[in-house]
PDB file of C-alpha atoms in Angstrom:
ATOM      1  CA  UNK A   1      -9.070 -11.997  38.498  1.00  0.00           C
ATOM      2  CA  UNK A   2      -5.440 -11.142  39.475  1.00  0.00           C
ATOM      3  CA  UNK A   3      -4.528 -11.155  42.866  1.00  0.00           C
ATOM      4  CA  UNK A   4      -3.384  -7.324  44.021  1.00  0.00           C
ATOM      5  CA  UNK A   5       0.283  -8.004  44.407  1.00  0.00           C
ATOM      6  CA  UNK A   6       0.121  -8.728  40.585  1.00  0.00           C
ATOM      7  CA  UNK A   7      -1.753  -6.418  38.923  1.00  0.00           C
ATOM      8  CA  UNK A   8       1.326  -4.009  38.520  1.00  0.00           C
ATOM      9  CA  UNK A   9       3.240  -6.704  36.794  1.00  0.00           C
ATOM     10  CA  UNK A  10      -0.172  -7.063  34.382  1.00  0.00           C
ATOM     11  CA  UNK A  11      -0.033  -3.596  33.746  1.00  0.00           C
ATOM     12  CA  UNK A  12       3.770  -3.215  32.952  1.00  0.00           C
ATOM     13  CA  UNK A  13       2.988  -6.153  30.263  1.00  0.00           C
ATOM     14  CA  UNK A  14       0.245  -5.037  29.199  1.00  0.00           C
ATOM     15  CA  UNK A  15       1.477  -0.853  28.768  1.00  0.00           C
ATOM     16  CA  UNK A  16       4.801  -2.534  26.705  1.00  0.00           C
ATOM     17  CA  UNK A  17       2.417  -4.916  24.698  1.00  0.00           C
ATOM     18  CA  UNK A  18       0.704  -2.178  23.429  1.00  0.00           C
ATOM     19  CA  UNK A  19       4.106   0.432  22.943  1.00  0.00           C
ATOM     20  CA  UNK A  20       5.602  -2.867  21.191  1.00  0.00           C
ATOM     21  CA  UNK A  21       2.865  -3.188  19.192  1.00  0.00           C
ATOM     22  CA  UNK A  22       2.728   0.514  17.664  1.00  0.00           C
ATOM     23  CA  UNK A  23       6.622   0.602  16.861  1.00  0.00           C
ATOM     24  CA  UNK A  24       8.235  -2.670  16.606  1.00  0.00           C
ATOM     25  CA  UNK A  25       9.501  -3.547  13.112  1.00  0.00           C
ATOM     26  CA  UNK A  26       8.051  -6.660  11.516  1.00  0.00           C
ATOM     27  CA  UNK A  27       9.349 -10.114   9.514  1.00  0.00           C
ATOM     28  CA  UNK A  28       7.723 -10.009   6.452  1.00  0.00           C
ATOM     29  CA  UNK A  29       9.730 -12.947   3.617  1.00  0.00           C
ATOM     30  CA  UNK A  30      12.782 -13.371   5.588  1.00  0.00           C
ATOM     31  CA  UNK A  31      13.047  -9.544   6.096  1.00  0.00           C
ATOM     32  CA  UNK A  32      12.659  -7.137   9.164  1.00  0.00           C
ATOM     33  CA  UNK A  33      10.333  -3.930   7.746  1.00  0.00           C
ATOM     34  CA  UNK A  34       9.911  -0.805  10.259  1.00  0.00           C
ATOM     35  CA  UNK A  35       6.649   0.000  11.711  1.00  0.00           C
ATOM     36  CA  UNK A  36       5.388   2.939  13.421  1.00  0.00           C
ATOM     37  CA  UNK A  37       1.469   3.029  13.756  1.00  0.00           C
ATOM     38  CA  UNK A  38      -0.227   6.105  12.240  1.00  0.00           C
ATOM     39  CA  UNK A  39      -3.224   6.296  14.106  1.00  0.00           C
ATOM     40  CA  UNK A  40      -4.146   3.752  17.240  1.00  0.00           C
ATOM     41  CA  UNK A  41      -8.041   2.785  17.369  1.00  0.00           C
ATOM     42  CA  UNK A  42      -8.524   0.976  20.915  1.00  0.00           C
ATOM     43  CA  UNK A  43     -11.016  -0.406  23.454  1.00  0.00           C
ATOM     44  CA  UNK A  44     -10.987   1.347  26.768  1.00  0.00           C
ATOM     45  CA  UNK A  45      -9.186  -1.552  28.718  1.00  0.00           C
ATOM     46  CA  UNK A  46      -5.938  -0.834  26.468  1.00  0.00           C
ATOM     47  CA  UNK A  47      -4.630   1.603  29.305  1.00  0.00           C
ATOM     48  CA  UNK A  48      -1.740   2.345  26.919  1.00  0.00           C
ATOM     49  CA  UNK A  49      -3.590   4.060  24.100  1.00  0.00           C
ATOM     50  CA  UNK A  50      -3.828   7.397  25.303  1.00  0.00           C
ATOM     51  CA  UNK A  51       0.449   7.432  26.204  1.00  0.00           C
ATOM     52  CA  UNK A  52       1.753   5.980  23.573  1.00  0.00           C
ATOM     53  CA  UNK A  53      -0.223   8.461  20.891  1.00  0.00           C
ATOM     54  CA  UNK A  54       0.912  10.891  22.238  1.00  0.00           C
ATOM     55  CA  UNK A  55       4.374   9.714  22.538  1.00  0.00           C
ATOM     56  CA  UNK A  56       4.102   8.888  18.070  1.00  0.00           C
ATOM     57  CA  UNK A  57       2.626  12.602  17.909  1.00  0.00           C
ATOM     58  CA  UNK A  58      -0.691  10.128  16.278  1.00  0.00           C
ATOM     59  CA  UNK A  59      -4.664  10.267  16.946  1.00  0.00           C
ATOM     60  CA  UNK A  60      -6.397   7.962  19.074  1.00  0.00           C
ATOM     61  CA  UNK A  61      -9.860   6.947  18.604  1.00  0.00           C
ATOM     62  CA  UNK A  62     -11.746   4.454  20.991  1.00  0.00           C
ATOM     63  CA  UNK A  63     -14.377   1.868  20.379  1.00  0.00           C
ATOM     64  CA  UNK A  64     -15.998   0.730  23.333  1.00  0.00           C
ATOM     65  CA  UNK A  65     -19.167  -1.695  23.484  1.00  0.00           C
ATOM     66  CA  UNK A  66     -19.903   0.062  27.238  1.00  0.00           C
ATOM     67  CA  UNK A  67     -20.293   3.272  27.981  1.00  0.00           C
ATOM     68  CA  UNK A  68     -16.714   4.492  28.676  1.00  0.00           C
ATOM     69  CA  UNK A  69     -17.188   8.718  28.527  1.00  0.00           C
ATOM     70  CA  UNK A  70     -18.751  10.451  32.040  1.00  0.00           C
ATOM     71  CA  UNK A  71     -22.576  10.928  31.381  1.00  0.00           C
ATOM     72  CA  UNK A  72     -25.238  11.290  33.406  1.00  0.00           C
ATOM     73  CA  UNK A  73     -27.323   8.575  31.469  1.00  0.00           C
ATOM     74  CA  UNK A  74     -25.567   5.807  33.105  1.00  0.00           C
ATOM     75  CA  UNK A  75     -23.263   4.454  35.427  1.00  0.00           C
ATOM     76  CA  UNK A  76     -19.660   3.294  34.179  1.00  0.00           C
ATOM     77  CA  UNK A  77     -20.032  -0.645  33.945  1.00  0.00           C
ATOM     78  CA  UNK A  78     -17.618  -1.745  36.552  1.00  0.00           C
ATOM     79  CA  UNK A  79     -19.212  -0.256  39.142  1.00  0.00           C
ATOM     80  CA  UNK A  80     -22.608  -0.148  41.485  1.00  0.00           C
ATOM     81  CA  UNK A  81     -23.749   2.103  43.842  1.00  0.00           C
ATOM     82  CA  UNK A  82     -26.085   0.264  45.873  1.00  0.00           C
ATOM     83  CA  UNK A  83     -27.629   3.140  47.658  1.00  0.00           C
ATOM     84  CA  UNK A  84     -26.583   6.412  48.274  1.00  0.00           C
ATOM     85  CA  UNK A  85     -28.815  10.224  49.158  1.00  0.00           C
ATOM     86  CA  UNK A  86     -26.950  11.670  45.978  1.00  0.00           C
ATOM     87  CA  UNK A  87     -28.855  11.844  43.278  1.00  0.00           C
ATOM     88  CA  UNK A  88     -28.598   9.149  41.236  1.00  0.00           C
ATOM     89  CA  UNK A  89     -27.626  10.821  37.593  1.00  0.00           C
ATOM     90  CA  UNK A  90     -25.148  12.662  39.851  1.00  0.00           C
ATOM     91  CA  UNK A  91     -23.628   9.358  40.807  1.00  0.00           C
ATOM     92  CA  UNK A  92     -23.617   8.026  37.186  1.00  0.00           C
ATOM     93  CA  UNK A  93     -21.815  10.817  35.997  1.00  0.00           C
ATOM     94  CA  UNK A  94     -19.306  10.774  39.337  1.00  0.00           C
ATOM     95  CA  UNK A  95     -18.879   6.826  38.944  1.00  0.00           C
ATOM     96  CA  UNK A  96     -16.886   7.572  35.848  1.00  0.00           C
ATOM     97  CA  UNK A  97     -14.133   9.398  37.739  1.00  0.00           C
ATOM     98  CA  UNK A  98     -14.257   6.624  40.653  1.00  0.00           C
ATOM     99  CA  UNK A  99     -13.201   3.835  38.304  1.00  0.00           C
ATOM    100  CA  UNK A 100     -10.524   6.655  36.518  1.00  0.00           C
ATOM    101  CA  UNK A 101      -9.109   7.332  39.966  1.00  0.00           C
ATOM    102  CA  UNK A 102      -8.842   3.772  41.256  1.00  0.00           C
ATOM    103  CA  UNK A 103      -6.631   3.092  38.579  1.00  0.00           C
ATOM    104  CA  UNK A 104      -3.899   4.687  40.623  1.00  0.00           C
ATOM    105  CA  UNK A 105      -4.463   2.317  43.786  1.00  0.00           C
ATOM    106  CA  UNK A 106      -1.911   0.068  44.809  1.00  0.00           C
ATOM    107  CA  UNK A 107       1.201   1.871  42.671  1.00  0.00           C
ATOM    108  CA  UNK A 108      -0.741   1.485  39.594  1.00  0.00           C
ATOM    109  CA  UNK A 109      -0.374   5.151  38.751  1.00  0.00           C
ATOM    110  CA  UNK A 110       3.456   5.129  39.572  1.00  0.00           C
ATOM    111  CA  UNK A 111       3.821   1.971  37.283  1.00  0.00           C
ATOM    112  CA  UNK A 112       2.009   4.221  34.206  1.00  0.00           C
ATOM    113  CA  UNK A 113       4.227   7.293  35.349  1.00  0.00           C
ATOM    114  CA  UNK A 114       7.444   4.980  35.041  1.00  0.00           C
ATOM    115  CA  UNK A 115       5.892   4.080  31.984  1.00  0.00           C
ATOM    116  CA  UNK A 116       5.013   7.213  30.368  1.00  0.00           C
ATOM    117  CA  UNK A 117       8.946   8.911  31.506  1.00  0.00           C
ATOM    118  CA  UNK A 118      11.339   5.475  30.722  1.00  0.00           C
ATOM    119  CA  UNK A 119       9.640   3.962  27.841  1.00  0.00           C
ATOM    120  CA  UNK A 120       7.757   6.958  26.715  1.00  0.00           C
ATOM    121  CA  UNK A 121      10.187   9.555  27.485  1.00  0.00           C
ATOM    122  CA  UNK A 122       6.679  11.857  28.547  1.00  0.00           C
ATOM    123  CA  UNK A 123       6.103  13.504  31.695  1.00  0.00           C
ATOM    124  CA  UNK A 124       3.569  11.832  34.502  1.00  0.00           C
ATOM    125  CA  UNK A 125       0.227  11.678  34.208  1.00  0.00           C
ATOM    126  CA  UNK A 126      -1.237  15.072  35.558  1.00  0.00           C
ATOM    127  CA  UNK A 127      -3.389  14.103  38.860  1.00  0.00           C
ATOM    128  CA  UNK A 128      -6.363  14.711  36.992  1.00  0.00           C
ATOM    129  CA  UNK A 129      -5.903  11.233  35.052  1.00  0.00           C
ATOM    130  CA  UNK A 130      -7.012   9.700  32.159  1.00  0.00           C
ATOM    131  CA  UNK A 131     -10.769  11.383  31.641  1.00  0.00           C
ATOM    132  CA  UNK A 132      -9.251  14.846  32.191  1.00  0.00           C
ATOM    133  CA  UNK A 133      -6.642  14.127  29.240  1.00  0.00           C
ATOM    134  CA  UNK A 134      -8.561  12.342  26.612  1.00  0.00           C
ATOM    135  CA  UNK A 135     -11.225  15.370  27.246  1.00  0.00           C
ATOM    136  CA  UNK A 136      -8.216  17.841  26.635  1.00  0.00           C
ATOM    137  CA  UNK A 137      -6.753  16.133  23.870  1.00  0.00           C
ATOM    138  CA  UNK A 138     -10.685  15.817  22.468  1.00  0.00           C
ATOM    139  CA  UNK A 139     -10.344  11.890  21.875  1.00  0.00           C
ATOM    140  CA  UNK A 140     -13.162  10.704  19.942  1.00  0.00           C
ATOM    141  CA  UNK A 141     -15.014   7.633  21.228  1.00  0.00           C
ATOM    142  CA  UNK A 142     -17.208   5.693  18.932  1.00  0.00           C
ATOM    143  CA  UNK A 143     -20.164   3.443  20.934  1.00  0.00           C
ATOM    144  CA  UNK A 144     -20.409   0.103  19.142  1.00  0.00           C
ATOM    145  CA  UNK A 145     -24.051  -0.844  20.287  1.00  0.00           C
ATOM    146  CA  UNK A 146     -27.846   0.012  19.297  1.00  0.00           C
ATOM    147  CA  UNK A 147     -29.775   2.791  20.473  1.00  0.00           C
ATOM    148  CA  UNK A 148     -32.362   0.253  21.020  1.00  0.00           C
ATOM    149  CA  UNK A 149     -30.336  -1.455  23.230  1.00  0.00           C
ATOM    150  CA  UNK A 150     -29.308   1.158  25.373  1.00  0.00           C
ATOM    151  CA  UNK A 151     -30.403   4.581  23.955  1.00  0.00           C
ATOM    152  CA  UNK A 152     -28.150   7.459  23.203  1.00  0.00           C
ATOM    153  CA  UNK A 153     -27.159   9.232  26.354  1.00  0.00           C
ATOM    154  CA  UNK A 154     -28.883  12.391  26.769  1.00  0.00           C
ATOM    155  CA  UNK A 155     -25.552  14.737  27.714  1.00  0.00           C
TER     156      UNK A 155
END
């Protein structure tokens, strides 16, 4: 796990990683060929996927072997609520938002924001974050594991 103090310099990396990897031309036999992605299919953790589609104007799909959209069904993965009076589909559903929010600790959010206006030439996120704008934009998410395994969630 990084330490803290790091995590914005991950998430720089990691944001230009991905923008590098949807536009940067390519060798191919001695020759540099242009590339700009068409469509971006990515797993939740790639925080860029969202920003940089809508940078190219391209759709986004994401594949996710967790549950990654709010439901009541079940709690997101990275978190655990140990004991609470709330009722506990109520928490399931508001543990999605919890992990979407904390991604703006620690300067996190300003580091997407720089982001999304230098690189992307985009305004900042809206407060509402990610959930809010892949539920506006109507991003499809495909769940890559068996109903017998964990069965479909009922919202």
């Amino acid at each position: 796990m990084q330490s803290p103090d790091r995590e914005p310099l991950v998430l720089k990396r990691l944001l230009q990683d991905l923008w590098s990897a949807c536009t940067e031309s390519v060798p191919f036999q001695g020759e540099q060929f242009l590339f700009v992605a068409d469509a971006i299919i990515a797993n939740p953790a790639a925080v860029a996927h969202i920003h940089c589609a809508e940078a190219l104007g391209i759709p986004v799909h994401i594949m996710s072997t967790n549950p990654c959209r709010p439901t009541t069904s079940y709690r997101h993965p990275n978190t655990t609520i140990l004991r609470s009076n709330i009722h506990f589909r109520v928490n399931n559903f508001r543990s999605y938002f919890l992990v979407d929010s904390m991604g703006k600790r620690g300067g996190l959010g300003q580091v997407i924001d720089t982001f999304r206006e230098h690189t992307l030439k985009l305004p900042p996120l809206h407060p509402s974050g990610v959930l809010a704008a892949m539920d506006k934009r109507r991003i499809p998410t495909t769940h890559l594991y068996s109903a017998r395994l964990l069965p479909r969630a009922l919202d």
